[in-house]
């Protein structure tokens, strides 16, 4: 009698085994000559050597399916084990899949331009108003790179600049005070990676999330590095960040120049960087607009209303000065 141990690497075993171990019970029924016992991410199999080879091949195909699509159904299991699945390729227009199995892809021409710019350049600036998907899509590209092993880690950063609130008034230690600023990055990751897998990757430092100040002195290699809310960096901060770039690294810098939370007379590092670095080979600049907003339809109306208000305010201010 043959015995083998199969390790489910890089995926959440809970998703593989199914709710109430439903998928595991299905596999036991499909391979009746085998004794299958699962614990954590290890499957112990005893029994017929021929059927075990077929089981091992099916499990690997199922693992690859979960890795690509973040989902596994009974129909998928049947197709794979019965040899009905001839192709399991991700469509060209899909970046990756959410944990609910939803395809994450460009939903506008400018979002597609962001994906193309990432493929063609080592550094990309994605600039646009709230809701245009610049951060979410950037993180999706980073997650894909990690899954495809074209990068060894993801590094996500934000400047901890107060938007009307004060750090000192937040409860807890420094990590507790900083985490609210990084929450949008956690939210996007949690939508793309199962909680158990995300926690494991963070513990192994395959995914790192830190305030911009923590980047000083580092050289970031073999990584996809994302700086979010870059409009709130000073010229010195963004210069420090951009020069952290190491070998086999891609950087994505996102920001919204209409939402600068720096002190009134402070200069935005993002605006200066766009002016200085425009046209340099290897650097892509993508401008997203209100037409690219993919949140609730009211977000587009709110952004337009505030833009109109700002224009009217500046116009009146100019008239009063004259």
GROMACS .gro file of N, CA, C and O in nm, residues 70 96-104 136 139 143 147 184-195 198:
model
  108
   70UNK      N    1  -0.907   3.220  -0.705
   70UNK     CA    2  -0.955   3.244  -0.569
   70UNK      C    3  -1.091   3.180  -0.544
   70UNK      O    4  -1.173   3.231  -0.467
   96UNK      N    5  -0.637   3.977  -1.182
   96UNK     CA    6  -0.646   3.867  -1.088
   96UNK      C    7  -0.792   3.853  -1.045
   96UNK      O    8  -0.880   3.918  -1.103
   97UNK      N    9  -0.818   3.769  -0.946
   97UNK     CA   10  -0.955   3.747  -0.901
   97UNK      C   11  -0.967   3.780  -0.753
   97UNK      O   12  -0.876   3.755  -0.674
   98UNK      N   13  -1.083   3.834  -0.715
   98UNK     CA   14  -1.109   3.862  -0.574
   98UNK      C   15  -1.139   3.732  -0.502
   98UNK      O   16  -1.157   3.627  -0.564
   99UNK      N   17  -1.148   3.737  -0.368
   99UNK     CA   18  -1.174   3.615  -0.292
   99UNK      C   19  -1.315   3.561  -0.317
   99UNK      O   20  -1.345   3.447  -0.285
  100UNK      N   21  -1.400   3.645  -0.376
  100UNK     CA   22  -1.534   3.599  -0.413
  100UNK      C   23  -1.538   3.541  -0.554
  100UNK      O   24  -1.643   3.500  -0.602
  101UNK      N   25  -1.422   3.541  -0.621
  101UNK     CA   26  -1.415   3.489  -0.758
  101UNK      C   27  -1.445   3.592  -0.865
  101UNK      O   28  -1.451   3.559  -0.983
  102UNK      N   29  -1.460   3.718  -0.826
  102UNK     CA   30  -1.489   3.825  -0.923
  102UNK      C   31  -1.361   3.864  -0.997
  102UNK      O   32  -1.256   3.882  -0.937
  103UNK      N   33  -1.373   3.878  -1.129
  103UNK     CA   34  -1.258   3.917  -1.210
  103UNK      C   35  -1.225   4.064  -1.186
  103UNK      O   36  -1.312   4.151  -1.193
  104UNK      N   37  -1.099   4.090  -1.156
  104UNK     CA   38  -1.052   4.228  -1.138
  104UNK      C   39  -0.980   4.268  -1.266
  104UNK      O   40  -0.879   4.210  -1.304
  136UNK      N   41  -0.659   5.046  -0.596
  136UNK     CA   42  -0.709   4.909  -0.600
  136UNK      C   43  -0.645   4.832  -0.716
  136UNK      O   44  -0.599   4.719  -0.699
  139UNK      N   45  -0.273   4.759  -0.651
  139UNK     CA   46  -0.253   4.647  -0.558
  139UNK      C   47  -0.283   4.515  -0.629
  139UNK      O   48  -0.216   4.414  -0.606
  143UNK      N   49  -0.041   4.197  -0.647
  143UNK     CA   50  -0.081   4.062  -0.605
  143UNK      C   51  -0.055   3.962  -0.717
  143UNK      O   52  -0.006   3.851  -0.693
  147UNK      N   53   0.182   3.627  -0.706
  147UNK     CA   54   0.131   3.494  -0.738
  147UNK      C   55   0.210   3.430  -0.853
  147UNK      O   56   0.235   3.310  -0.854
  184UNK      N   57  -0.703   5.159   0.408
  184UNK     CA   58  -0.745   5.135   0.269
  184UNK      C   59  -0.659   5.032   0.196
  184UNK      O   60  -0.709   4.961   0.108
  185UNK      N   61  -0.532   5.024   0.233
  185UNK     CA   62  -0.443   4.924   0.171
  185UNK      C   63  -0.478   4.784   0.221
  185UNK      O   64  -0.481   4.688   0.143
  186UNK      N   65  -0.506   4.773   0.351
  186UNK     CA   66  -0.549   4.644   0.407
  186UNK      C   67  -0.680   4.600   0.340
  186UNK      O   68  -0.697   4.482   0.307
  187UNK      N   69  -0.773   4.694   0.321
  187UNK     CA   70  -0.903   4.662   0.263
  187UNK      C   71  -0.888   4.599   0.125
  187UNK      O   72  -0.955   4.500   0.092
  188UNK      N   73  -0.803   4.660   0.042
  188UNK     CA   74  -0.783   4.608  -0.094
  188UNK      C   75  -0.721   4.469  -0.091
  188UNK      O   76  -0.763   4.379  -0.165
  189UNK      N   77  -0.622   4.450  -0.005
  189UNK     CA   78  -0.557   4.318   0.005
  189UNK      C   79  -0.655   4.211   0.053
  189UNK      O   80  -0.655   4.098   0.003
  190UNK      N   81  -0.740   4.247   0.149
  190UNK     CA   82  -0.837   4.151   0.203
  190UNK      C   83  -0.941   4.111   0.099
  190UNK      O   84  -1.003   4.006   0.111
  191UNK      N   85  -0.958   4.194  -0.002
  191UNK     CA   86  -1.053   4.161  -0.109
  191UNK      C   87  -0.991   4.066  -0.212
  191UNK      O   88  -1.063   4.003  -0.289
  192UNK      N   89  -0.858   4.055  -0.210
  192UNK     CA   90  -0.789   3.974  -0.312
  192UNK      C   91  -0.722   3.848  -0.258
  192UNK      O   92  -0.692   3.757  -0.335
  193UNK      N   93  -0.698   3.844  -0.127
  193UNK     CA   94  -0.629   3.730  -0.067
  193UNK      C   95  -0.709   3.679   0.053
  193UNK      O   96  -0.753   3.759   0.136
  194UNK      N   97  -0.727   3.548   0.064
  194UNK     CA   98  -0.795   3.493   0.182
  194UNK      C   99  -0.725   3.538   0.310
  194UNK      O  100  -0.602   3.551   0.313
  195UNK      N  101  -0.801   3.560   0.416
  195UNK     CA  102  -0.748   3.616   0.540
  195UNK      C  103  -0.631   3.536   0.595
  195UNK      O  104  -0.529   3.592   0.635
  198UNK      N  105  -0.328   3.593   0.370
  198UNK     CA  106  -0.278   3.729   0.386
  198UNK      C  107  -0.199   3.741   0.515
  198UNK      O  108  -0.089   3.799   0.516
   0.00000   0.00000   0.00000
